[in-house]
mmCIF file of C-alpha atoms in Angstrom:
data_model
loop_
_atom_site.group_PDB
_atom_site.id
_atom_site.type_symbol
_atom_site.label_atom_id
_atom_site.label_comp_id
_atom_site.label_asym_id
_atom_site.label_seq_id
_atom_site.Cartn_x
_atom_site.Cartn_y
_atom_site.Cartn_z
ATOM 1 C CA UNK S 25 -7.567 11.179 -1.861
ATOM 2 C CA UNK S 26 -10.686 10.698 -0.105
ATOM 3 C CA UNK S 27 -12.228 10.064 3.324
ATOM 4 C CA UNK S 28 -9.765 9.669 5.852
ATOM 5 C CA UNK S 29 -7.150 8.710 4.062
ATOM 6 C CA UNK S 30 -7.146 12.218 2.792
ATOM 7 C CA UNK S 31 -6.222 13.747 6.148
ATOM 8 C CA UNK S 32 -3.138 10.829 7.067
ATOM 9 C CA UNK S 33 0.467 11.107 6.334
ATOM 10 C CA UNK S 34 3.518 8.807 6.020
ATOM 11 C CA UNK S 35 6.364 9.419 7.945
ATOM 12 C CA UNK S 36 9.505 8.025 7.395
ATOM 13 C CA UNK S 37 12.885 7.230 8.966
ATOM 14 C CA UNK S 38 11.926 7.282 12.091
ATOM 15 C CA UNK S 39 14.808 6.921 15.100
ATOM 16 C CA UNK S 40 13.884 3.324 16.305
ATOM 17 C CA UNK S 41 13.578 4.582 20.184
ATOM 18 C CA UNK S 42 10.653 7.311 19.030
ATOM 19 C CA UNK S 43 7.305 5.874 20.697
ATOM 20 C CA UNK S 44 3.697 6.847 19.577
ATOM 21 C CA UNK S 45 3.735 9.549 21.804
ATOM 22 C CA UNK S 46 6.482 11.062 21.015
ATOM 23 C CA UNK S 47 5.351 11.083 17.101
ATOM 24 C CA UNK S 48 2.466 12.261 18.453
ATOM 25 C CA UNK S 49 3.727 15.006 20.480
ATOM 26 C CA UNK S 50 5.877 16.227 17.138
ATOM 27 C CA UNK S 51 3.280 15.871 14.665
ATOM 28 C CA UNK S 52 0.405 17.748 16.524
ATOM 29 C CA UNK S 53 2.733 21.254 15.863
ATOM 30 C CA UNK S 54 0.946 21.161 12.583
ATOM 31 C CA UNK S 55 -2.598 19.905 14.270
ATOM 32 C CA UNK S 56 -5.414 18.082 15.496
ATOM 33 C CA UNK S 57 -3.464 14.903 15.915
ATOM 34 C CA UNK S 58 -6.480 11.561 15.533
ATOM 35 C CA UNK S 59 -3.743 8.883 16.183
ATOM 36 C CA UNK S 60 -0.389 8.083 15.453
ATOM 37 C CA UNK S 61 0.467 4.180 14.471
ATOM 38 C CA UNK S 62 3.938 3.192 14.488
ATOM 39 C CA UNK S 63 4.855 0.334 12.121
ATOM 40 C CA UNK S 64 6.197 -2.956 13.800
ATOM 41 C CA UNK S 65 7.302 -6.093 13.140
ATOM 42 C CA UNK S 66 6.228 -9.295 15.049
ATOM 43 C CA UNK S 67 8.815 -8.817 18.232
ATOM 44 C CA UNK S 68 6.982 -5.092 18.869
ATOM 45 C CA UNK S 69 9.908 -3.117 17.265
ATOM 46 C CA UNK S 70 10.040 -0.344 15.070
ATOM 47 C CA UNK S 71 10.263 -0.449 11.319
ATOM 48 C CA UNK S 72 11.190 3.359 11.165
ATOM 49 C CA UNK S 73 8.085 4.894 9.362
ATOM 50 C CA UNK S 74 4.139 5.333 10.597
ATOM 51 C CA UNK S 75 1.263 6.729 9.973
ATOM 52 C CA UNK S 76 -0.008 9.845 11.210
ATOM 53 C CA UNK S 77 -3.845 10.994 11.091
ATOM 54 C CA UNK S 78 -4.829 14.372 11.377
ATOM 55 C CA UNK S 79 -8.611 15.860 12.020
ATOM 56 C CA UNK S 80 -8.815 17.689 8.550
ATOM 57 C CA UNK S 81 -6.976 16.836 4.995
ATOM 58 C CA UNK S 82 -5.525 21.196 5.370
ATOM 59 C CA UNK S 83 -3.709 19.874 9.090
ATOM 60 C CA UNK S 84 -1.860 17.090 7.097
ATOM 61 C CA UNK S 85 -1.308 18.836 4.375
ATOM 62 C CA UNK S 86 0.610 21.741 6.445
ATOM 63 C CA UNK S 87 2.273 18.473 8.279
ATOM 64 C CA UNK S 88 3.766 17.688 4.623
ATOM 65 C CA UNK S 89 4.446 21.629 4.001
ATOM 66 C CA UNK S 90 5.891 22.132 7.679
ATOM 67 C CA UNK S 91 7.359 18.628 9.116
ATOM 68 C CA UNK S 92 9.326 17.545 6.698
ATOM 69 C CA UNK S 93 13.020 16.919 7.041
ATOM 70 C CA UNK S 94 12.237 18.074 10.748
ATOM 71 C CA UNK S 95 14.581 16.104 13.640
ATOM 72 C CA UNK S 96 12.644 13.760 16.221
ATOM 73 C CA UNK S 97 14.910 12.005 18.393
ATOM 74 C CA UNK S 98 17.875 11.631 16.548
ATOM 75 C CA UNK S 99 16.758 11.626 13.092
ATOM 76 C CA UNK S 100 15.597 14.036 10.145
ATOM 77 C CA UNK S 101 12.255 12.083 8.927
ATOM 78 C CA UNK S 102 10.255 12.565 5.632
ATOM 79 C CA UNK S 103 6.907 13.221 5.176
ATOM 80 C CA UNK S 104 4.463 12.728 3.008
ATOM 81 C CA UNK S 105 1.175 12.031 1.840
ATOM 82 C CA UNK S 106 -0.261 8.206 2.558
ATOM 83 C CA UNK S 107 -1.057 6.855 -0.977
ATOM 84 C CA UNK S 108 -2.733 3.804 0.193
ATOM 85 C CA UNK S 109 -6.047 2.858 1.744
ATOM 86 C CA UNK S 110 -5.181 1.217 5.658
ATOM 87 C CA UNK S 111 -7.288 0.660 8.383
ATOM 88 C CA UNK S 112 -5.876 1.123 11.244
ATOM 89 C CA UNK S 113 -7.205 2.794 14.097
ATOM 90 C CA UNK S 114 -5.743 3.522 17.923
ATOM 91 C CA UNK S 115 -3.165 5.420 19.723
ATOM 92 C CA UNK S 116 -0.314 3.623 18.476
ATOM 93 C CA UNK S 117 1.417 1.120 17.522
ATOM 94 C CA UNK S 118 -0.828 -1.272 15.681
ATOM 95 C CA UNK S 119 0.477 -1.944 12.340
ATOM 96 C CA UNK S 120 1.780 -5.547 12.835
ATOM 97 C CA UNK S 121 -1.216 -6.840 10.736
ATOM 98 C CA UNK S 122 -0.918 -4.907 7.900
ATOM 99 C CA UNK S 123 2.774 -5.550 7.599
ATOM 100 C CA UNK S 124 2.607 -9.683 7.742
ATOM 101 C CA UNK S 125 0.080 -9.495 5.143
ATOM 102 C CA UNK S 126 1.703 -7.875 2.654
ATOM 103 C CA UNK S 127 5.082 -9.132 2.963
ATOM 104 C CA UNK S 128 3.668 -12.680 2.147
ATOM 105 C CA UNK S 129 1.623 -11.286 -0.979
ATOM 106 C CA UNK S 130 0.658 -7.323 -0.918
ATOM 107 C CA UNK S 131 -2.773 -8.454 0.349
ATOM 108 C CA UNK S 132 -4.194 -7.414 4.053
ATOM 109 C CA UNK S 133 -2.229 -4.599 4.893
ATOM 110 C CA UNK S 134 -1.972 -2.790 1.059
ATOM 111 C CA UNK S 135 1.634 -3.475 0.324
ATOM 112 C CA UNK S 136 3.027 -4.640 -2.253
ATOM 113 C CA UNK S 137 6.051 -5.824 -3.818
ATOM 114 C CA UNK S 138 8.228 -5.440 -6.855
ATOM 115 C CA UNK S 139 11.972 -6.172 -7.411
ATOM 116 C CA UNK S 140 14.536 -9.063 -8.572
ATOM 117 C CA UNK S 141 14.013 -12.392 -7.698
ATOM 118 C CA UNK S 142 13.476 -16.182 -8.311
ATOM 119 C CA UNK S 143 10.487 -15.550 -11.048
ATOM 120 C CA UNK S 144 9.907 -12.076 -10.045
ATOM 121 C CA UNK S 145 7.962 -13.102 -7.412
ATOM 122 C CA UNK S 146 7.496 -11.315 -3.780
ATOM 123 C CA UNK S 147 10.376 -12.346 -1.241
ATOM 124 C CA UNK S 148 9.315 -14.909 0.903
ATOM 125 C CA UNK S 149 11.669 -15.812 3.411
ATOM 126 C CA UNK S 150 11.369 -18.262 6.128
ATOM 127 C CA UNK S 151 13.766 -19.361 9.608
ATOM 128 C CA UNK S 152 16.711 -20.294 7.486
ATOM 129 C CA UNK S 153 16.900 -16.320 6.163
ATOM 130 C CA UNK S 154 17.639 -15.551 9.250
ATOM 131 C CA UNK S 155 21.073 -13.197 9.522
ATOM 132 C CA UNK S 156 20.936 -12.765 5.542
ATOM 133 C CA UNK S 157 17.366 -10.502 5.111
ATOM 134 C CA UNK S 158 18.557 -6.906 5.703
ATOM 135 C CA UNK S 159 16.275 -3.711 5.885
ATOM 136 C CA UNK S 160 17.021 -1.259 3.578
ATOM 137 C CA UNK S 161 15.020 1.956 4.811
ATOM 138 C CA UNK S 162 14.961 5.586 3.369
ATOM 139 C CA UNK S 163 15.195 5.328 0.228
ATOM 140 C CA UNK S 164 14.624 7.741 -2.659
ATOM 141 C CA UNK S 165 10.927 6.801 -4.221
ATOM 142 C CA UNK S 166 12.296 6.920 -7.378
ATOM 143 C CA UNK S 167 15.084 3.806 -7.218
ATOM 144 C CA UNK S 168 15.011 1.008 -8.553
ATOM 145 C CA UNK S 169 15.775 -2.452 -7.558
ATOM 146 C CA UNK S 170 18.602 -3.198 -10.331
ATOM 147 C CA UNK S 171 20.434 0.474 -8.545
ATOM 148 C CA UNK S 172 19.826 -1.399 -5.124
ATOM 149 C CA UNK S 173 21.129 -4.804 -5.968
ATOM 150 C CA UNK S 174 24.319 -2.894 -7.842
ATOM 151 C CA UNK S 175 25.305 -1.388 -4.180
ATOM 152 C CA UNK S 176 24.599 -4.507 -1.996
ATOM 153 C CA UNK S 177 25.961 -7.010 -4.637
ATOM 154 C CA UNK S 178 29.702 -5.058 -3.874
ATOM 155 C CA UNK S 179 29.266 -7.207 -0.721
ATOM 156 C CA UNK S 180 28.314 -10.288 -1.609
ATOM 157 C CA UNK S 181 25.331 -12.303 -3.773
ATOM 158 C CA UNK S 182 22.305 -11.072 -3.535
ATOM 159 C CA UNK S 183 19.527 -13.669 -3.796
ATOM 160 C CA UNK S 184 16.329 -10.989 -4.164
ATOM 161 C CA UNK S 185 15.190 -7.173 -3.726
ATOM 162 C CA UNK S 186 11.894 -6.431 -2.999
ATOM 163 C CA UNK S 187 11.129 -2.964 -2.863
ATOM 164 C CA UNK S 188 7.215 -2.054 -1.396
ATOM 165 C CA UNK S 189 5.092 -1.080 -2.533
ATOM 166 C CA UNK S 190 1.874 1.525 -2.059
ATOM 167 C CA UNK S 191 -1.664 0.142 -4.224
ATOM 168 C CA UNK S 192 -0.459 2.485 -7.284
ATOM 169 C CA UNK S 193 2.615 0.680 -7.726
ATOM 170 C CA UNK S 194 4.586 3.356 -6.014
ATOM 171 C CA UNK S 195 7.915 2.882 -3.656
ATOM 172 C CA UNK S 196 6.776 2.710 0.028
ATOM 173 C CA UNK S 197 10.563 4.162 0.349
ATOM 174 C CA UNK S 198 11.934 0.565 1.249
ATOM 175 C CA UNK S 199 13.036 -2.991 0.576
ATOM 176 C CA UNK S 200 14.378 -5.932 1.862
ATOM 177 C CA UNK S 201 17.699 -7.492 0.406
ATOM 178 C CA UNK S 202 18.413 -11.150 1.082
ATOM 179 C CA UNK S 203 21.894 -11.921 0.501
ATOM 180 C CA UNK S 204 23.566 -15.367 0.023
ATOM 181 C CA UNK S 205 25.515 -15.558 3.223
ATOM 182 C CA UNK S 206 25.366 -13.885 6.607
ATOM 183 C CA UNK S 207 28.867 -12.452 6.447
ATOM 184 C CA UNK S 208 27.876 -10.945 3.247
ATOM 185 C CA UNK S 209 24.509 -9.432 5.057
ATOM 186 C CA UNK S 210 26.833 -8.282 7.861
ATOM 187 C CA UNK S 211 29.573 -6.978 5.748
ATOM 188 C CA UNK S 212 27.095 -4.786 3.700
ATOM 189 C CA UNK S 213 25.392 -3.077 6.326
ATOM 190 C CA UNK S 214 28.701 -1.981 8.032
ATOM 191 C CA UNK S 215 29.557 -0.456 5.053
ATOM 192 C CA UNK S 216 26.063 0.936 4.189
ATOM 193 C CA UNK S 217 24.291 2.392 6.833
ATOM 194 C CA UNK S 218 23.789 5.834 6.932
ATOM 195 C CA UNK S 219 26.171 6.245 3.862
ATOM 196 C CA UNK S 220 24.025 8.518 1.005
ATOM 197 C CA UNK S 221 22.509 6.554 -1.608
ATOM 198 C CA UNK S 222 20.768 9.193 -4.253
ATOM 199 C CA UNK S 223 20.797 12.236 -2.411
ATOM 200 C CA UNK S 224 19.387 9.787 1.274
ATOM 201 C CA UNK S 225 21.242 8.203 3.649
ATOM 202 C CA UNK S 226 20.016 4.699 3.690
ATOM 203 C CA UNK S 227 19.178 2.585 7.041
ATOM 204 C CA UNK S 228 20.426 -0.550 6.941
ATOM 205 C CA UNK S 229 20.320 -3.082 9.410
ATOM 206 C CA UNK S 230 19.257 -7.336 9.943
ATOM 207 C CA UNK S 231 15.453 -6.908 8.794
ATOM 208 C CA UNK S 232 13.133 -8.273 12.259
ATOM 209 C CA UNK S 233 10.893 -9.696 10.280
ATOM 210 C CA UNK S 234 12.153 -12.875 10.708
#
């Protein structure tokens, strides 16, 4: 990596009451702590993962080496290096633009999209998805979307998995399921969340996208 993006990290499954300042606060045991930007959809809310820049590429290094599988709040989170080129600058909480840009085509914000759906095509979802899109967060980076759909189709249909994507093509260590029918969305994230899946314990919940 170069530049900044050499001295950022990704942190993932973040407890959904953690602010920026509280990342912030944790992170900055392992340095010189630039900003810390909290991912969010459009309602202000967490999406359970940010990014985290440091003053030097060695501080966010030792933040990989040192921080991961730490507790903050009420959850172990992962970290790792940022694979993907995003501007973003601030004290927190300012990632609402690169999220809606991506999830409609991996453009603005550097996501991207790969999984199972109507000609493998990025999930695009609209008001009437609304109680059948769930978040599927903290997942391993090396599953696929066939081994998602195989746990969430136990529940019901499932219409499309998108899993995102960094620029290289590489799991973002999420994806959104949509499932045929509410009760079906509903039935699997009572049985899913925080069960393992691959060694993780997955968050799922209703994605807020919508």
């Amino acid at each position: 990596m170069a530049g900044e993006q050499a001295n950022r990290v990704y942190v993932g499954n973040l407890d959904w009451k953690v602010s920026w300042q509280d990342l912030k606060d944790h992170m900055r045991t392992a340095g010189d702590v630039m900003f810390a930007d909290i991912f969010q959809d459009f309602h202000g809310r967490s999406k359970g993962a940010a990014i985290v820049e440091y003053r030097t590429p060695a501080e966010a290094s030792r933040a990989v080496q040192t921080l991961h599988d730490t507790t903050l709040g009420e959850r172990m989170i992962f970290v790792r290096e940022d694979r993907e080129a995003v501007k973003t600058k601030g004290k927190g909480g300012g990632f609402k633009g690169g999220f809606k840009g991506g999830f409609k085509g991996g453009g603005k914000g550097g996501y991207g999209y790969k999984g199972y759906g109507k000609d493998a095509a990025p999930l695009r979802v609209g008001p009437r998805d609304k109680g059948r899109l769930v978040y599927c967060g903290n997942l391993p980076f090396r599953c696929s979307w066939q081994e998602i759909k195989d746990v969430f189709k136990q529940y019901g249909k499932v219409i499309s998995v998108d899993i995102a994507q960094d620029f290289d093509g590489r799991s973002k260590g999420y994806a959104s399921v949509l499932m045929e029918k509410e009760d079906e969305a509903e039935a699997a994230i009572a049985a899913l969340n925080e069960q393992d899946f691959q060694g993780r314990n997955m968050m799922v919940r209703l994605d807020n996208f919508l």
